[in-house]
Amino acid sequence: MNGGIAVLIGAGLRSRRRGGLVATFAVLVLAAIALAIGLVVARQGAPLLDAAANDANVAHLVLYGDGDAIADVSREADVVASSGPFDAVGGIELLLSGETVPIEATALDSPDIEVNHPPIRSGRWAMGNDEIVLDYSLSGDLGIDVGDAVTLRLAGAELTFSVVGTAVNFTDCLYPQCEPGRTWVTQAGLARFDAGERIYSVGYLRFDDAASADPFVERQAAAGVAGIEGTNSWLDTRGDFLTIDRVFGAFVAAFGVFVLVVAAVIIAGSTAMRIVTERRNIALMGAIGSTPRQIMAALLLENLVLGAVAGVVGWLVAGFLAPTFQIGIGRTLGPQDPSWSGLGLVVCLGVTVVLLSAATIVSARRAARRPVTEVLRDVPPGRVSWLNRHASRLPGPLSLLGAQEAASQPARSGLAALAIAVAVIGGVVSVGFISAIDLVTSEAERSGDPWDVALIPGSAAPARVEQALDDTPGVDHWFSSVERRSTYRDGAFLSVATGGDPQAAAYRIVEGRPLRAPGEAIVGYGFMQRFDVSVGDRIEFLAGTNPISVDVVGWYRDTEDSGEILRYRVEDLVAADPGVIPEVYSVTVAHGSDPAAVGAALAEAVGPDARSEVLDTGRDDLEPLMFVLRAIVLVLFVTAGVNLLSTLLTASRESAKRIGVEKALGFTPGQLTAQGAVAGTMLGAAAVIAGIPIGLLVFRVLADAVSNGIGVGPGWLPAPGVVQLAIVAALAIGLSAALGALAERRVAIRPAAELVRGE
């Protein structure tokens, strides 16, 4: 029996039309490539990051503040290893053409330290006082290479450094996702800034377990330890590192699933068409002794052989392509080598086998069980479909223009319409994400940035800054911020003390109300989920080492720090730490004003060490994701169109005798072509009617999964509008009509006598 099945499989593969075989194989390979790349991108980030962090003996806790205080804390019994404290300076500006980039410089004469030693990605370490090493993500984002000269400015003084190397900084997440950009200089190089009181210290601590970092900070605060101004724990930083990898990997994998679904529909349609065209050969197999089970197994295994080969080829190709799709930690750690995983191969083959089995088995079972004598005598089906019966009752001209043709083979036409419907679903989802991303990057308050220009005052007194804000033309309103790495329930997060006009901080409140008075707070969705906090709760947290109690009056959307942010009034922080002054002023410019010009005027009015930054929504960083979304639309419509054309071509060949009779009766090729256009239009319209509602549902599920994953909360990305949906619908119906006309015309232009003589 097994030998007979093998013979049938070989015969089936040999009898396939080469064009159809290649097209089906190409779609399956493309689906496997997308699925495998998605798995690699989504899963590779964490192992790469953990391996690099282990090699660097990464700090479980980074401390900022007074050097003596950091040194004392480093001697605690819980600390198993430490490095530092090292001097550092923030508030430095990297001067580029048309913009300035905020920079932090840390003095490190050698990278060979016990804890948190930065792995060098290119070049060498800084040795002279005019040399600098850039964080690899900063270098890549700004396009600065080893050998370039950079100009840094602090307090109005400009210094030139030569870039001699790049390395990976593990104290915070990637630039520009996290600012400022990180750099290293020698101790003598740091002295060139003449920073004075701006110098602070940084220390790196390790524990037996990374999870011990945040409880350690809480114990130090409870003991009244002074001089620690901020902390970063590795577990929080690690999560921020991997956010981009998870989101982008999920998108690429979803693309693979979409293409696989289309491939399954195409396989189902092509199997049905092959069974029609090869029904006599299948019947002859039964006549010479092949059992229905053997025939069904042969038809199934024939497609599974094709799918297995395509899955392996796609998995191999994906291993080579995956490094080019690295946009998160993979890019930060430097170019990655091609890689393959056994799990990726198993998933590719498993998903392919399941979908192809489901797509093949129904048609194969029906073909294998049909009586041999009926097939060989070419007996027409004994039952006319419900759709065809009702189509035949339509008025004559409309029936002749394709309604009956579309309804004559409901199963086959349904599969073709299903392929178009899947393409419509993918189109709705992709267009929805493209338009939503355009919206959230153009309306920055949707992402937690309700401002146009950030003013960093340097050493200027708050009174002088506020006077400049009042006097500078183009300033509409402003608010101030003071950030602190904070802890709550043994977990670290970012707290922001907000000053100025409460109404100026126009964050998008989803539930509750805005922040208005001392003793109140609003929180990000990620904070609520992580700490199980709800609107109305009263919480006490540590801002640095200062205990503060607030009532949560609302939650809002913020993409920074995965939404794990709490915002409260600066008066609460001043009460606990009277020396606090604003670090950043967030400015909204008046309508029609140029943010860059307003920012430059503010910086000039405030003082020589003040600087301004125009809001960057990060639209350019999303281009790899936008490429995938556009590719989804293109590939799905191309593959669905190929399947529809194959279906309509087969239907036209089967209807050759009818078309010949119609030509003999006087129908022109144009009228017959219109039949195909109407048949295609009916299938496209059915696909649109089913696909758009399902597409909107799928978009909402995927959009909420993404927004929840990055800590913004559900409902962040708006669904595509009427115009976008109309474009997708018009594309689907227009493509279907054009392909229907093309398929019919290929037969209609042949002589009537030739068509009437035989199908």
Short mmCIF file of N, CA and C in Angstrom, two decimals, residues 53 81 94 111-112 222 328 379 436 557 616:
data_model
loop_
_atom_site.label_atom_id
_atom_site.label_comp_id
_atom_site.label_asym_id
_atom_site.label_seq_id
_atom_site.Cartn_x
_atom_site.Cartn_y
_atom_site.Cartn_z
N ALA A 53 25.11 40.73 28.54
CA ALA A 53 25.09 41.24 29.92
C ALA A 53 25.92 40.37 30.84
N ALA A 81 29.52 42.42 44.60
CA ALA A 81 30.58 43.03 43.81
C ALA A 81 30.14 44.43 43.41
N LEU A 94 25.61 67.48 22.23
CA LEU A 94 26.36 67.07 21.05
C LEU A 94 25.83 67.88 19.88
N PRO A 111 38.02 50.15 30.37
CA PRO A 111 36.76 49.40 30.43
C PRO A 111 36.86 48.14 31.28
N ASP A 112 38.06 47.78 31.71
CA ASP A 112 38.26 46.53 32.45
C ASP A 112 37.95 46.73 33.93
N ALA A 222 14.58 53.40 53.83
CA ALA A 222 13.99 53.26 55.17
C ALA A 222 15.02 53.52 56.26
N GLY A 328 16.32 46.20 17.28
CA GLY A 328 16.43 46.52 18.70
C GLY A 328 17.80 46.17 19.24
N VAL A 379 -20.76 12.05 -15.67
CA VAL A 379 -22.10 12.34 -15.20
C VAL A 379 -22.09 13.68 -14.47
N ALA A 436 -2.68 54.55 11.84
CA ALA A 436 -2.63 54.80 13.28
C ALA A 436 -1.25 55.28 13.71
N ARG A 557 -1.94 57.78 28.88
CA ARG A 557 -1.12 57.00 27.95
C ARG A 557 0.28 57.62 27.86
N ASP A 616 11.06 64.97 18.96
CA ASP A 616 11.24 63.99 17.88
C ASP A 616 10.29 62.84 18.15
#
